[in-house]
PDB file of C-alpha atoms in Angstrom:
ATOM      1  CA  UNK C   1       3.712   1.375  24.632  1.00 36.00           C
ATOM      2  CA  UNK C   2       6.877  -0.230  23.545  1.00 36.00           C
ATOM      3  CA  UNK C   3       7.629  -3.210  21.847  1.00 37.00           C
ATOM      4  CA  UNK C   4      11.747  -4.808  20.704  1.00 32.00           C
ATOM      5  CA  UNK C   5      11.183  -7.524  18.537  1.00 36.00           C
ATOM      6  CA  UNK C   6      14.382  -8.927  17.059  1.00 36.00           C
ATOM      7  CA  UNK C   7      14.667  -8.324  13.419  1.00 33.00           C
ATOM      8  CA  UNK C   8      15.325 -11.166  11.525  1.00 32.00           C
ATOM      9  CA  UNK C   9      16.537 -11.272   7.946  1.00 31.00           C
ATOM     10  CA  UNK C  10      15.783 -13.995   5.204  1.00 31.00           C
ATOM     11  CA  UNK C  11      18.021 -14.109   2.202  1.00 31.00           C
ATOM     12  CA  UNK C  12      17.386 -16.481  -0.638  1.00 28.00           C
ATOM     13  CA  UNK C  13      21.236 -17.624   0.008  1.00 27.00           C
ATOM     14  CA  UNK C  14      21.435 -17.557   3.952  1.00 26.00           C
ATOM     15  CA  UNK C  15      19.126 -16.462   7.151  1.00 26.00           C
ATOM     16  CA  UNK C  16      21.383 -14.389   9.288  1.00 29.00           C
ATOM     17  CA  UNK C  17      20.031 -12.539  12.684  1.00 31.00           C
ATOM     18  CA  UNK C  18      20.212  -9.178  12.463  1.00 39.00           C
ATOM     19  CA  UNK C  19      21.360  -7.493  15.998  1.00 33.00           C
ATOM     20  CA  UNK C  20      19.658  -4.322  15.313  1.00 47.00           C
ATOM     21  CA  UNK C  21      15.923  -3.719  16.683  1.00 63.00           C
ATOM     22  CA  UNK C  22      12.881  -2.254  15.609  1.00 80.00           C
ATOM     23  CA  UNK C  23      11.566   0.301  18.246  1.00 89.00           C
ATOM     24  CA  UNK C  24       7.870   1.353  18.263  1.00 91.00           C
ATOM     25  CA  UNK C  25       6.303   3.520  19.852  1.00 92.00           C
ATOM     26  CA  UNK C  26       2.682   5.245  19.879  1.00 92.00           C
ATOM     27  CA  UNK C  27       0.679   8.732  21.032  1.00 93.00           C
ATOM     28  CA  UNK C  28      -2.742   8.413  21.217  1.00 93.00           C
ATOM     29  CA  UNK C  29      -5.334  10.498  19.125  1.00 90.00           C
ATOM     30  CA  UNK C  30      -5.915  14.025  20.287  1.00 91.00           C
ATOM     31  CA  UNK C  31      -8.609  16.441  19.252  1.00 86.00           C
ATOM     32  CA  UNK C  32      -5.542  18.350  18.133  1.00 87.00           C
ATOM     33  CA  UNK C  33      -2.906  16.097  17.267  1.00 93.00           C
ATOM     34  CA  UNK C  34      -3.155  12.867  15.091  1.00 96.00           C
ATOM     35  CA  UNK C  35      -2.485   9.535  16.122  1.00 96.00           C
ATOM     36  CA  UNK C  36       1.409   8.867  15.682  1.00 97.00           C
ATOM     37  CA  UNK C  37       3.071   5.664  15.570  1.00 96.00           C
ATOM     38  CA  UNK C  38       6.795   6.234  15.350  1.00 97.00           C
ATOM     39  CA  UNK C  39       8.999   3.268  13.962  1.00 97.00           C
ATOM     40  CA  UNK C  40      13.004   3.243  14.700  1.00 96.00           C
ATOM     41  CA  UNK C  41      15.640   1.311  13.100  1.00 95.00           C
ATOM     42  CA  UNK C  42      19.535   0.889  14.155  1.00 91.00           C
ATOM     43  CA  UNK C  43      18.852   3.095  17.035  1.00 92.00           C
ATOM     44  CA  UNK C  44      17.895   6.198  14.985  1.00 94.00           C
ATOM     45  CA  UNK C  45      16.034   9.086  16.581  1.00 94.00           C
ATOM     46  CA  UNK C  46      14.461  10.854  14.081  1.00 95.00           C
ATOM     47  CA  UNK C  47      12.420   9.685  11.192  1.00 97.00           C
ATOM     48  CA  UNK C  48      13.443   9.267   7.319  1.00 97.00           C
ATOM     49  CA  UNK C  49       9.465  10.172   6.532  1.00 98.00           C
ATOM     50  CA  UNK C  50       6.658  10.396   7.593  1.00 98.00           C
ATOM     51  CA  UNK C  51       3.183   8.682   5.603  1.00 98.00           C
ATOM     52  CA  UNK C  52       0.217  10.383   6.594  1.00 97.00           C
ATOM     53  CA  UNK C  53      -3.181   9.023   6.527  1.00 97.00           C
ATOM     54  CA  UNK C  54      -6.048   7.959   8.181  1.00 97.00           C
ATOM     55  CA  UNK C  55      -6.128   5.305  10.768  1.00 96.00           C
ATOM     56  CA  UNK C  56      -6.885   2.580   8.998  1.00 95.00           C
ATOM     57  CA  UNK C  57      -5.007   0.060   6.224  1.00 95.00           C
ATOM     58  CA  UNK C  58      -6.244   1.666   2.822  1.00 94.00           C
ATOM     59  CA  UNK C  59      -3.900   3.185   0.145  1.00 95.00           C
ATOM     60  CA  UNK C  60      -1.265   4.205   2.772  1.00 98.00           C
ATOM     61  CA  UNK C  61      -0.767   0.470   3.853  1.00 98.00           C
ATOM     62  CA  UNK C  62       1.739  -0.537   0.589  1.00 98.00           C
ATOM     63  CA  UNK C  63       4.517   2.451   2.019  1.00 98.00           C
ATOM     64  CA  UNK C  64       3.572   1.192   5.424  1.00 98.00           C
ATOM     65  CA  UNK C  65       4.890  -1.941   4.660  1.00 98.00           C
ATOM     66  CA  UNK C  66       7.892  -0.623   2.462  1.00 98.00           C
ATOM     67  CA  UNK C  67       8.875   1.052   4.437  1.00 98.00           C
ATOM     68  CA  UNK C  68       8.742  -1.636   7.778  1.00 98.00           C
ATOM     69  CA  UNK C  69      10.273  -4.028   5.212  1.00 97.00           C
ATOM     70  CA  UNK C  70      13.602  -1.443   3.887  1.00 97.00           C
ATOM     71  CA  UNK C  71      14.120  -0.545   7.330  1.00 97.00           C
ATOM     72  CA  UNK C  72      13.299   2.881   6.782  1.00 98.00           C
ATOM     73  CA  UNK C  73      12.860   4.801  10.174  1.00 98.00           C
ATOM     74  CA  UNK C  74       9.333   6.517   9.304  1.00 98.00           C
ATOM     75  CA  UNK C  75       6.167   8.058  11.371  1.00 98.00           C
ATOM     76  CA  UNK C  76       2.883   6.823  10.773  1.00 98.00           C
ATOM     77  CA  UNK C  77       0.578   9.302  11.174  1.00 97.00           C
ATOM     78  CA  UNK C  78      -2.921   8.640  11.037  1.00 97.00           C
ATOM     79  CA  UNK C  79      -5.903  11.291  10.911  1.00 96.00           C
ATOM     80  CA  UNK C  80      -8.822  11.322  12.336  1.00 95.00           C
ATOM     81  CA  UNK C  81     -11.545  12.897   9.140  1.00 94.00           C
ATOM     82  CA  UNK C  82     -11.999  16.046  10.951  1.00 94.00           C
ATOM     83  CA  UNK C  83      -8.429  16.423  11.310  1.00 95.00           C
ATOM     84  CA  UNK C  84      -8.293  15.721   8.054  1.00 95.00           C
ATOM     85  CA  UNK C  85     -10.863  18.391   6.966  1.00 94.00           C
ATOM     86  CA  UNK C  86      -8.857  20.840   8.495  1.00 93.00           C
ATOM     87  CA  UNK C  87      -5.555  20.457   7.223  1.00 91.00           C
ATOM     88  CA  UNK C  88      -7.120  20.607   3.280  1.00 92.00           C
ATOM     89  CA  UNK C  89      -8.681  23.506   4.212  1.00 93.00           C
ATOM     90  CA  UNK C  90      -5.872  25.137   5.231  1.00 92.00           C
ATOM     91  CA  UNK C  91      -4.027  24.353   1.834  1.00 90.00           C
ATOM     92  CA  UNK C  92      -1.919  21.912   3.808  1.00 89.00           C
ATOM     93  CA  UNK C  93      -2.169  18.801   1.116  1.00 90.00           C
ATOM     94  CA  UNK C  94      -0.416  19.534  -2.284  1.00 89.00           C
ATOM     95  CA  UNK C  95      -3.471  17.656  -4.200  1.00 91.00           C
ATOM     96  CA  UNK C  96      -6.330  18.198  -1.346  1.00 90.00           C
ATOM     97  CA  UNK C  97      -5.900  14.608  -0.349  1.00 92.00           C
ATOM     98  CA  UNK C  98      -3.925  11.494   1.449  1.00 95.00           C
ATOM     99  CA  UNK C  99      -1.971   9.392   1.605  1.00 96.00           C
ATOM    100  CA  UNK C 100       0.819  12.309   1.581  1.00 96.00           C
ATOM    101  CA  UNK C 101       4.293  11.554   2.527  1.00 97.00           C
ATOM    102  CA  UNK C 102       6.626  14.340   4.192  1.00 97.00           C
ATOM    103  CA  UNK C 103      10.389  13.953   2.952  1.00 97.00           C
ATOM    104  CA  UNK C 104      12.954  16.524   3.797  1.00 95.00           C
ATOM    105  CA  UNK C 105      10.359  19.238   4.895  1.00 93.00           C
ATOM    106  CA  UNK C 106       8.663  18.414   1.270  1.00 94.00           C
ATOM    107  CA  UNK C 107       5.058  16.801   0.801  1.00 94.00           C
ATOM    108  CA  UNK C 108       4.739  14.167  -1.834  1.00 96.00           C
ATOM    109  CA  UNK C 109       1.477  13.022  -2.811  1.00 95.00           C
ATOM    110  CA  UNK C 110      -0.031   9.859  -4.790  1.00 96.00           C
ATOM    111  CA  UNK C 111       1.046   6.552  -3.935  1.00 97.00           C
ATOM    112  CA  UNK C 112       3.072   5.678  -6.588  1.00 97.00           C
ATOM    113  CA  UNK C 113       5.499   8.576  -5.802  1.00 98.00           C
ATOM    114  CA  UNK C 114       5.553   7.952  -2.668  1.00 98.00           C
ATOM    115  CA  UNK C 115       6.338   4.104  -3.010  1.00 98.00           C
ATOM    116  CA  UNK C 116       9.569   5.408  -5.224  1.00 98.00           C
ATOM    117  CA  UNK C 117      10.564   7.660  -2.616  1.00 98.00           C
ATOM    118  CA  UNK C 118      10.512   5.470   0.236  1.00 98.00           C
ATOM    119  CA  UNK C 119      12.561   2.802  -1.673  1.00 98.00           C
ATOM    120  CA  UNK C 120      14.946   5.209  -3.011  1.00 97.00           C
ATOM    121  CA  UNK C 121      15.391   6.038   0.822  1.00 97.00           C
ATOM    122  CA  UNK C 122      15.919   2.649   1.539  1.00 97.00           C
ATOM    123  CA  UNK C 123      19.262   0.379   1.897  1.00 92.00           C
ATOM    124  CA  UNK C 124      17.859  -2.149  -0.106  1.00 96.00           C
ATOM    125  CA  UNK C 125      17.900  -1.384  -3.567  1.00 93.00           C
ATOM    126  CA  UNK C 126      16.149  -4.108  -5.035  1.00 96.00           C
ATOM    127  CA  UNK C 127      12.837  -2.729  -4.023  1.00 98.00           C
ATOM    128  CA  UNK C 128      13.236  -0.142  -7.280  1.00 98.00           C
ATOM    129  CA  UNK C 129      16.683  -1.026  -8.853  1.00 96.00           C
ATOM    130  CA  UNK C 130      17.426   2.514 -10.584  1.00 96.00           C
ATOM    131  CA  UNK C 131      19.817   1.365 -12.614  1.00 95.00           C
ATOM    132  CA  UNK C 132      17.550  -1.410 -14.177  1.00 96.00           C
ATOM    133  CA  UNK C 133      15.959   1.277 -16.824  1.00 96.00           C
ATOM    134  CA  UNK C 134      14.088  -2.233 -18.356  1.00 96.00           C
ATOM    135  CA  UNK C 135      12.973  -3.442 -15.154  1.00 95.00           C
ATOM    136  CA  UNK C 136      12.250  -0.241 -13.680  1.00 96.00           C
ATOM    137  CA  UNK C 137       9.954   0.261 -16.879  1.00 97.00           C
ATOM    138  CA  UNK C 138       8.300  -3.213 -15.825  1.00 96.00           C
ATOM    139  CA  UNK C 139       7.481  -2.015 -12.224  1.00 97.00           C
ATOM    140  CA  UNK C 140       6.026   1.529 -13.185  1.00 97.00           C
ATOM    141  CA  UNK C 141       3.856  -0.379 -15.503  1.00 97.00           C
ATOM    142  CA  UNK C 142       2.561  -2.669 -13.302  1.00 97.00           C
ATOM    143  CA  UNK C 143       1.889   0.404 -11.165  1.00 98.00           C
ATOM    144  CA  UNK C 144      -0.259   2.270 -13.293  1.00 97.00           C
ATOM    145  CA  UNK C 145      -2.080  -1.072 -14.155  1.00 97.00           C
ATOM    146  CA  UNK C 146      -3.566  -0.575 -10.357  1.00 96.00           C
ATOM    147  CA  UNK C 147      -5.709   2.525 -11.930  1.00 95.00           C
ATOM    148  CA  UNK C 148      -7.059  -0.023 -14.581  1.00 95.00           C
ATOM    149  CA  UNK C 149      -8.251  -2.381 -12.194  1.00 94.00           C
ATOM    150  CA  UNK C 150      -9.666   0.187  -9.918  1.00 93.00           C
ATOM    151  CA  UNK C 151     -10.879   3.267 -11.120  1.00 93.00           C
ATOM    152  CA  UNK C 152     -14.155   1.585 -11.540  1.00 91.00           C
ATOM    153  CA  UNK C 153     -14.393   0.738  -8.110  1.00 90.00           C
ATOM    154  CA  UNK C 154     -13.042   3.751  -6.662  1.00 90.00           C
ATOM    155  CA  UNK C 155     -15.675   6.264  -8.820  1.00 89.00           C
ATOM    156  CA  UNK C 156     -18.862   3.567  -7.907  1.00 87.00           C
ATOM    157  CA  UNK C 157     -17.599   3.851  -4.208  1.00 86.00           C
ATOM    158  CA  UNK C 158     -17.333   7.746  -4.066  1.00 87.00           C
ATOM    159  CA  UNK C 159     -19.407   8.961  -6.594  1.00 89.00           C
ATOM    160  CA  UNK C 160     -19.406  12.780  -5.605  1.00 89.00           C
ATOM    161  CA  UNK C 161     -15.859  13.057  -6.259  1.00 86.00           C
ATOM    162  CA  UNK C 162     -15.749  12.380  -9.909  1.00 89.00           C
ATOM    163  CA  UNK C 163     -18.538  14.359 -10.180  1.00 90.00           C
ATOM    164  CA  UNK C 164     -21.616  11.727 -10.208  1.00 89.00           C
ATOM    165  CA  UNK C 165     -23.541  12.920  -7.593  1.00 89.00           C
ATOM    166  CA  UNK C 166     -26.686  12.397  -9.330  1.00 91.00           C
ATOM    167  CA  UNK C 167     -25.908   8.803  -9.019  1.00 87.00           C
ATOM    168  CA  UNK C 168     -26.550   8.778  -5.580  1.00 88.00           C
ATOM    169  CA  UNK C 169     -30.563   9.490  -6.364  1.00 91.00           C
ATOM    170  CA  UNK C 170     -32.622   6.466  -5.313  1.00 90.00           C
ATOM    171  CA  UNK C 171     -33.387   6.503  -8.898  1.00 92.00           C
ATOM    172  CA  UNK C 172     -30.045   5.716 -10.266  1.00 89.00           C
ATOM    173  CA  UNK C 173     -29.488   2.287  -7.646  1.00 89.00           C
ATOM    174  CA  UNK C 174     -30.359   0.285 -10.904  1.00 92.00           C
ATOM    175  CA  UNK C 175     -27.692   1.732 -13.047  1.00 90.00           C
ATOM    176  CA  UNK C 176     -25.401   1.731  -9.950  1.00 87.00           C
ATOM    177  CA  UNK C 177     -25.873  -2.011  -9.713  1.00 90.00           C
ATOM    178  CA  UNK C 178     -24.843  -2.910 -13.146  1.00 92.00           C
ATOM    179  CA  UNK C 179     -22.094  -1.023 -12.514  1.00 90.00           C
ATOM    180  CA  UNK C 180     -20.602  -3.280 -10.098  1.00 90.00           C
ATOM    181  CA  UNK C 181     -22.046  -6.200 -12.068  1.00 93.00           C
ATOM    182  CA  UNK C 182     -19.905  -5.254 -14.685  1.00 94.00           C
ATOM    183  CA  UNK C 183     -16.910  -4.662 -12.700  1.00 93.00           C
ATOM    184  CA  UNK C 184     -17.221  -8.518 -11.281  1.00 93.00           C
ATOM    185  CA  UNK C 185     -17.737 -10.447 -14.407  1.00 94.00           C
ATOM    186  CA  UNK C 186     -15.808  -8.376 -17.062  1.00 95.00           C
ATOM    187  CA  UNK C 187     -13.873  -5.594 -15.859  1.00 95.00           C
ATOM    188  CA  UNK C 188     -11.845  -7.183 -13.074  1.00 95.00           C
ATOM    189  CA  UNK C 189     -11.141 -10.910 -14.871  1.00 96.00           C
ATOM    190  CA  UNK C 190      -9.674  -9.222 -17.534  1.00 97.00           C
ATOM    191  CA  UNK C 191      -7.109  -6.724 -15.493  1.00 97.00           C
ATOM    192  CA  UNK C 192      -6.372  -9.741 -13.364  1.00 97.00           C
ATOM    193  CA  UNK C 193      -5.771 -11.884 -16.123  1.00 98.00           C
ATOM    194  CA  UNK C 194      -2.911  -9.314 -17.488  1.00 97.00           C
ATOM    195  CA  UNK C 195      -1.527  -8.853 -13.659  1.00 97.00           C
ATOM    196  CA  UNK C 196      -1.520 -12.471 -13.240  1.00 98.00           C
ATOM    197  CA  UNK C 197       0.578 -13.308 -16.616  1.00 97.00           C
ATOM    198  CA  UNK C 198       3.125 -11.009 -15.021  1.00 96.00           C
ATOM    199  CA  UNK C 199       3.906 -13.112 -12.148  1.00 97.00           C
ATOM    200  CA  UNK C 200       7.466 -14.247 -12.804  1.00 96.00           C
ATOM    201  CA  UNK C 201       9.627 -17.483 -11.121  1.00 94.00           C
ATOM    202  CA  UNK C 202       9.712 -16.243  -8.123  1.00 95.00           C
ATOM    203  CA  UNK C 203       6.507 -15.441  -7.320  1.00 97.00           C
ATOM    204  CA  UNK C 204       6.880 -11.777  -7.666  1.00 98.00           C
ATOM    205  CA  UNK C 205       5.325  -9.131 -10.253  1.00 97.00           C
ATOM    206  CA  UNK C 206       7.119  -7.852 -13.096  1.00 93.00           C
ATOM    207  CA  UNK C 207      10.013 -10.581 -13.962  1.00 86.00           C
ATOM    208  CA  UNK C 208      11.929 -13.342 -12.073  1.00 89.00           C
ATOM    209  CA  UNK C 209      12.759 -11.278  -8.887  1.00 91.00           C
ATOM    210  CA  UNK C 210      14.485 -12.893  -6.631  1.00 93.00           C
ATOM    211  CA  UNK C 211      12.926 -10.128  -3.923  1.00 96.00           C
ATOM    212  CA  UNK C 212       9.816  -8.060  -4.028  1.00 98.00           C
ATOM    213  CA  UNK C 213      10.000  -4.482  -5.178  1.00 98.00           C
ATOM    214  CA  UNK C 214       7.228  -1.768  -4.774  1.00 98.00           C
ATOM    215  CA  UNK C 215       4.953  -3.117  -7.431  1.00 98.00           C
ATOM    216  CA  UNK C 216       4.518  -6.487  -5.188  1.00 98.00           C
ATOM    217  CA  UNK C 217       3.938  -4.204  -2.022  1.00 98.00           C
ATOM    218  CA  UNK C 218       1.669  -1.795  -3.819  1.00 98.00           C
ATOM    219  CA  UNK C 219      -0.669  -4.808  -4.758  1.00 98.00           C
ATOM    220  CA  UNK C 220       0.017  -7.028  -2.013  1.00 98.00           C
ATOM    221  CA  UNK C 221      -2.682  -4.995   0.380  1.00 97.00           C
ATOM    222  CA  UNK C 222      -4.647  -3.738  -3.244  1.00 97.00           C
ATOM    223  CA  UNK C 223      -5.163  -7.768  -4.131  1.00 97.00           C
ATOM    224  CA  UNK C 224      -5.988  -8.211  -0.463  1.00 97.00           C
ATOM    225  CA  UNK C 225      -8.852  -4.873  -0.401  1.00 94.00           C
ATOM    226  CA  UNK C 226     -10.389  -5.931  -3.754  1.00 94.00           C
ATOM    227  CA  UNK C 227     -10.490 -10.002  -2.615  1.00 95.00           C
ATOM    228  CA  UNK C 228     -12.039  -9.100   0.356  1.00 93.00           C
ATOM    229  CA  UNK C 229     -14.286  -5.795  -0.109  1.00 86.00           C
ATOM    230  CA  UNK C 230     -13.525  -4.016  -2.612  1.00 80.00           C
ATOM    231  CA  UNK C 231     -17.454  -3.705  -3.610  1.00 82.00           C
ATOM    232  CA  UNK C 232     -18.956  -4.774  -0.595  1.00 82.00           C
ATOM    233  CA  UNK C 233     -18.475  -8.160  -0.652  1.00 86.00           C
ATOM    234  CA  UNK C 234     -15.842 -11.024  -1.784  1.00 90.00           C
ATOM    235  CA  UNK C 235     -14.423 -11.132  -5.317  1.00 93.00           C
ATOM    236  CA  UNK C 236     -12.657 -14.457  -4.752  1.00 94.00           C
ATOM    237  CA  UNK C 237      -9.023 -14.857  -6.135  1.00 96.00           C
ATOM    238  CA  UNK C 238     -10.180 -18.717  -7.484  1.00 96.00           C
ATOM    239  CA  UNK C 239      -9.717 -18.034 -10.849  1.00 97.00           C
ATOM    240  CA  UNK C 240      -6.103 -16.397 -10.520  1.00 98.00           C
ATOM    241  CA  UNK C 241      -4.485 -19.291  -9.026  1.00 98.00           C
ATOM    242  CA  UNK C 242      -0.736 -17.265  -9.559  1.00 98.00           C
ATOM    243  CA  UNK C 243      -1.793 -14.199  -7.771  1.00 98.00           C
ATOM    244  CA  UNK C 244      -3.344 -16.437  -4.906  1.00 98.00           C
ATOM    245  CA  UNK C 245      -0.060 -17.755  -4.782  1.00 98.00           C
ATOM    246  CA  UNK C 246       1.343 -14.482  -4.594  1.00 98.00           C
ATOM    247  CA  UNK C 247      -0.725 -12.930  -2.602  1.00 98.00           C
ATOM    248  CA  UNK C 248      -0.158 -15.799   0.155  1.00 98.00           C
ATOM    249  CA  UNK C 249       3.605 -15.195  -0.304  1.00 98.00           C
ATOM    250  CA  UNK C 250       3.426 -11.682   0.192  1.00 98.00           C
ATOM    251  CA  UNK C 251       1.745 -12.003   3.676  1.00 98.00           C
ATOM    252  CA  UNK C 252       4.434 -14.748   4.238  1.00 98.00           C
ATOM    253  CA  UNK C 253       7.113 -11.955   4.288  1.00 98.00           C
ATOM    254  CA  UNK C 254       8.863 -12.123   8.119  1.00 97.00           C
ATOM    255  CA  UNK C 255       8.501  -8.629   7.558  1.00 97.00           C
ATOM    256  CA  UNK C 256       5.353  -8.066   6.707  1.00 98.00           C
ATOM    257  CA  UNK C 257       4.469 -10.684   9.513  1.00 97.00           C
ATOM    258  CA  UNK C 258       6.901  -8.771  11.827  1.00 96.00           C
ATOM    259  CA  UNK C 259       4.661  -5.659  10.993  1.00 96.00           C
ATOM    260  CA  UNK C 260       1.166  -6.822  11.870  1.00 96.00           C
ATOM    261  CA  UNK C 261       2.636  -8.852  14.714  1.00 95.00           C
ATOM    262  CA  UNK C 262       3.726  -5.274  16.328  1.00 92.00           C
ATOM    263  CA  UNK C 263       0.363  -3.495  15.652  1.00 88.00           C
ATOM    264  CA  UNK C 264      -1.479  -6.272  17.513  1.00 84.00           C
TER     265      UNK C 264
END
């Protein structure tokens, strides 16, 4: 299916219509072939990138986004697990996992680098302004901050991989518990309250951007996941009235709305 939705683009100093359109189009899931949802801007045939991961929102969602937002032609390919299974098996992923993006025949992993890369391939440099060593500084920080908040969550969730499998044992649900009880009322306050004292003027992460750069898309859908379900239930936002704000703003973008409104 096929969808032409006029672009439109909202400057802080003027709202101007854009004439170009965004093309997408999607294959269905094979038992051979992923799921591909190809995205075209200005008419382009071929695709600056490709992310690859599964078929839901999860870790691939921020260069999703980026990527919809700085008009970066890109496939979205999504996996189904078995799919998945095969291709790390085959040696396929440079660190055995996804998301993975494919640049110029190369394969990038870990979102971070991947976020750079898809801004650097981008027209619009204010998503990670090079030349700003200072406020490029800022945004990497903010970027490994996301490992602070999360790692925590990410080795309760998937135990085996870290190499706490006995912590799946009946046995161990206690321990398990205050875990996550730990992560709610001490961990996570005190990681938000550091994010949230970065939020500058304009509503963004890192300094008074008049734009958002990769840090704000990175934990746009991150804020989102760990509000919503990040351990199985809510961890409401309350508390962190800025990053509310910001998260709110975020899923304000037209094209961030333009995104979801295409998927649906």
């Amino acid at each position: 299916s096929s969808v032409f939705p006029e672009i439109i683009l909202v400057n802080q100093l003027f709202i101007s219509i854009n004439h170009m359109t965004s093309l997408l189009t999607v294959s269905d899931a094979t038992a051979e072939s992923p799921k591909l949802l190809k995205y075209r801007f200005r008419g382009e045939e071929e695709a600056a990138v490709s992310v690859n991961y599964f078929d839901f929102g999860g870790k691939a969602e921020a260069a999703r986004l980026l990527c919809f937002h700085g008009k970066v032609s890109f496939n979205d390919v999504r996996y189904a697990r078995e799919q998945f299974r095969a291709k790390k098996a085959a040696g396929k992923l440079p660190f055995g996992q996804m998301p993975m993006l494919e640049y110029q025949s190369t394969f990038i992993p870990q979102t971070n680098s991947i976020l750079r890369v898809c801004a650097r391939v981008s027209e619009d440099q204010t998503l990670y302004p090079v030349e700003d060593i200072v406020g490029c500084g800022k945004i990497d920080a903010i970027l490994d901050l996301d490992a602070d908040i999360f790692t925590g969550v990410v080795v309760a969730n998937y135990k085996e991989r870290f190499g706490f499998d006995f912590l799946n044992e009946e046995s161990e649900a206690a321990k398990v518990q205050g875990v996550r009880e730990n992560l709610r009322n001490r961990v996570f306050p005190s990681h938000l309250a550091n994010l949230e004292r970065l939020v500058g003027e304009g509503g963004w992460l890192g300094g008074d951007w008049k734009n958002p750069t990769i840090a704000d898309f990175n934990f746009g859908p991150r804020l989102q996941y760990l509000r919503d379900n990040s351990l199985g239930e809510p961890f409401p936002l309350t508390d962190f009235p800025k990053l509310e704000k910001f998260l709110e703003q975020f899923y304000q973008l037209d094209s961030v709305k333009e995104y979801y409104s295409m998927l649906n």
